[in-house]
Amino acid sequence: MTSIRLLVRRNLPPLLLRVMLNFYVSNFVRVSWSGYFSEYFLDQNGVKQGGVLSPVLFCVYLDELLHTLSAAKVGCYVGDLFVGALAYADDLVLTAPSATALRKMLAICDVYGSEYSMNFNAAKSKCMVVLPSCRRYLAPLVSKCAFNIGG
């Protein structure tokens, strides 16, 4: 229900909110595999895969997180433009100038995820470190850095 609270906070017209709720709540689905069908079951989570509204709803859902990360002022910038959190479809990229900054950003994501029932998949996450040539001596230390999200 926390995601509903987020949509209400976005000041969606009540009629549109009701239509969206009916479209996404109490959905019964079944799996089709090689001509065989499972029993129907209640789909209680996430946006519809391939749905036209899904990317828009994900953007609405993620918008506050992106603003919170920007307001923290710990990510990377290009001039005055914050590029510390980039989102596309259901992917999120965090860019940070240091391990400490990245840990702060991950902590913000953890708090947001807890508040809005969003899980970040650490198993599908990757970390890439880019070192300038004058700092390549730090490369052996990079493997010792640990980052956590969702515990």
CSV table of C-alpha atoms in Angstrom, one decimal:
chain,number,residue,atom,x,y,z
A,1,MET,CA,0.0,0.0,0.0
A,2,THR,CA,3.0,2.3,0.3
A,3,SER,CA,3.2,2.6,-3.5
A,4,ILE,CA,-0.5,3.8,-3.5
A,5,ARG,CA,0.5,6.4,-1.0
A,6,LEU,CA,3.2,7.6,-3.4
A,7,LEU,CA,0.8,7.8,-6.3
A,8,VAL,CA,-1.7,9.8,-4.1
A,9,ARG,CA,1.1,12.2,-3.2
A,10,ARG,CA,1.7,12.8,-6.9
A,11,ASN,CA,-1.8,14.4,-7.0
A,12,LEU,CA,-3.2,12.1,-9.6
A,13,PRO,CA,-6.9,12.7,-10.3
A,14,PRO,CA,-9.0,10.3,-8.1
A,15,LEU,CA,-10.7,8.7,-11.2
A,16,LEU,CA,-7.4,8.0,-12.8
A,17,LEU,CA,-6.0,6.6,-9.6
A,18,ARG,CA,-9.1,4.3,-9.2
A,19,VAL,CA,-8.7,3.0,-12.8
A,20,MET,CA,-5.0,2.3,-12.2
A,21,LEU,CA,-5.7,0.6,-8.9
A,22,ASN,CA,-8.3,-1.7,-10.5
A,23,PHE,CA,-5.9,-2.4,-13.3
A,24,TYR,CA,-3.0,-3.4,-11.0
A,25,VAL,CA,-4.6,-4.7,-7.8
A,26,SER,CA,-6.3,-8.1,-7.6
A,27,ASN,CA,-4.9,-9.4,-10.9
A,28,PHE,CA,-5.2,-13.1,-11.4
A,29,VAL,CA,-2.6,-14.5,-13.9
A,30,ARG,CA,-1.4,-17.9,-15.1
A,31,VAL,CA,1.7,-19.2,-16.7
A,32,SER,CA,1.7,-20.7,-20.2
A,33,TRP,CA,4.5,-23.1,-21.1
A,34,SER,CA,4.6,-25.3,-24.2
A,35,GLY,CA,0.8,-25.3,-24.5
A,36,TYR,CA,0.2,-26.1,-20.8
A,37,PHE,CA,-1.4,-23.6,-18.4
A,38,SER,CA,-0.9,-23.2,-14.7
A,39,GLU,CA,-3.7,-22.6,-12.3
A,40,TYR,CA,-4.6,-18.9,-11.9
A,41,PHE,CA,-2.9,-17.1,-9.0
A,42,LEU,CA,-2.9,-13.6,-7.5
A,43,ASP,CA,-0.2,-11.3,-8.9
A,44,GLN,CA,0.5,-9.0,-6.0
A,45,ASN,CA,3.8,-7.3,-7.0
A,46,GLY,CA,5.4,-5.0,-9.6
A,47,VAL,CA,4.3,-3.5,-12.8
A,48,LYS,CA,3.1,-5.5,-15.8
A,49,GLN,CA,6.0,-6.7,-17.9
A,50,GLY,CA,5.7,-5.1,-21.4
A,51,GLY,CA,2.8,-2.9,-20.3
A,52,VAL,CA,2.6,0.5,-21.9
A,53,LEU,CA,2.1,2.2,-18.6
A,54,SER,CA,4.9,0.3,-16.8
A,55,PRO,CA,7.8,2.6,-17.6
A,56,VAL,CA,5.7,5.6,-16.7
A,57,LEU,CA,4.6,4.1,-13.4
A,58,PHE,CA,8.2,3.1,-12.7
A,59,CYS,CA,9.3,6.7,-13.3
A,60,VAL,CA,6.7,8.0,-10.9
A,61,TYR,CA,7.7,5.4,-8.4
A,62,LEU,CA,11.4,6.2,-8.7
A,63,ASP,CA,11.2,10.0,-9.1
A,64,GLU,CA,11.4,10.8,-5.3
A,65,LEU,CA,14.4,8.6,-4.9
A,66,LEU,CA,16.2,10.4,-7.7
A,67,HIS,CA,15.4,13.8,-6.1
A,68,THR,CA,16.6,12.5,-2.7
A,69,LEU,CA,19.9,11.3,-4.2
A,70,SER,CA,20.4,14.6,-6.0
A,71,ALA,CA,19.6,16.6,-2.8
A,72,ALA,CA,22.3,14.6,-0.9
A,73,LYS,CA,24.9,16.2,-3.1
A,74,VAL,CA,27.3,13.2,-2.8
A,75,GLY,CA,27.2,11.8,-6.4
A,76,CYS,CA,29.0,12.9,-9.5
A,77,TYR,CA,28.4,16.1,-11.4
A,78,VAL,CA,29.2,17.4,-14.9
A,79,GLY,CA,29.5,21.1,-14.3
A,80,ASP,CA,26.3,21.9,-12.3
A,81,LEU,CA,24.4,18.9,-13.6
A,82,PHE,CA,23.9,16.0,-11.2
A,83,VAL,CA,24.7,12.7,-12.9
A,84,GLY,CA,25.0,10.6,-9.7
A,85,ALA,CA,21.8,8.7,-10.4
A,86,LEU,CA,20.7,7.7,-13.9
A,87,ALA,CA,17.6,5.6,-14.4
A,88,TYR,CA,16.3,3.9,-17.5
A,89,ALA,CA,13.4,1.4,-17.7
A,90,ASP,CA,13.9,-0.6,-14.4
A,91,ASP,CA,17.6,0.0,-14.1
A,92,LEU,CA,19.4,2.5,-11.9
A,93,VAL,CA,23.1,3.5,-12.2
A,94,LEU,CA,24.8,5.3,-9.3
A,95,THR,CA,28.0,7.3,-10.0
A,96,ALA,CA,30.1,8.5,-7.1
A,97,PRO,CA,33.5,10.1,-6.8
A,98,SER,CA,34.5,7.9,-3.8
A,99,ALA,CA,33.6,4.7,-2.0
A,100,THR,CA,32.3,6.8,0.9
A,101,ALA,CA,29.9,8.7,-1.4
A,102,LEU,CA,28.7,5.5,-3.0
A,103,ARG,CA,28.0,4.0,0.5
A,104,LYS,CA,25.9,7.1,1.4
A,105,MET,CA,23.9,6.8,-1.9
A,106,LEU,CA,23.3,3.1,-1.3
A,107,ALA,CA,22.1,3.9,2.3
A,108,ILE,CA,19.6,6.4,0.8
A,109,CYS,CA,18.4,3.7,-1.6
A,110,ASP,CA,18.0,1.3,1.3
A,111,VAL,CA,15.9,3.8,3.3
A,112,TYR,CA,13.7,4.5,0.2
A,113,GLY,CA,13.4,0.8,-0.6
A,114,SER,CA,12.2,0.1,3.0
A,115,GLU,CA,9.7,3.0,2.9
A,116,TYR,CA,8.2,2.1,-0.4
A,117,SER,CA,8.5,-1.7,-0.4
A,118,MET,CA,11.1,-1.7,-3.2
A,119,ASN,CA,13.8,-4.4,-3.3
A,120,PHE,CA,17.2,-3.8,-5.0
A,121,ASN,CA,18.7,-7.0,-6.3
A,122,ALA,CA,22.3,-7.0,-5.1
A,123,ALA,CA,23.0,-10.2,-7.0
A,124,LYS,CA,22.3,-8.4,-10.3
A,125,SER,CA,24.3,-5.3,-9.3
A,126,LYS,CA,27.8,-4.5,-10.5
A,127,CYS,CA,30.5,-2.1,-9.4
A,128,MET,CA,32.9,-0.5,-11.8
A,129,VAL,CA,35.8,1.6,-10.7
A,130,VAL,CA,37.5,4.1,-13.0
A,131,LEU,CA,40.9,5.3,-11.8
A,132,PRO,CA,42.9,8.1,-13.5
A,133,SER,CA,46.4,7.0,-14.6
A,134,CYS,CA,48.0,9.0,-11.7
A,135,ARG,CA,46.0,6.9,-9.2
A,136,ARG,CA,46.5,3.4,-10.7
A,137,TYR,CA,48.5,2.4,-7.6
A,138,LEU,CA,45.1,2.2,-5.8
A,139,ALA,CA,43.9,-0.6,-8.0
A,140,PRO,CA,44.9,-3.4,-5.6
A,141,LEU,CA,42.8,-1.7,-2.9
A,142,VAL,CA,39.7,-1.6,-5.0
A,143,SER,CA,39.0,-5.3,-4.6
A,144,LYS,CA,38.8,-4.9,-0.9
A,145,CYS,CA,36.0,-2.3,-1.0
A,146,ALA,CA,32.7,-3.7,0.1
A,147,PHE,CA,29.3,-2.2,-0.8
A,148,ASN,CA,25.9,-3.4,0.5
A,149,ILE,CA,22.3,-2.8,-0.3
A,150,GLY,CA,19.3,-4.5,1.2
A,151,GLY,CA,21.4,-6.1,3.9
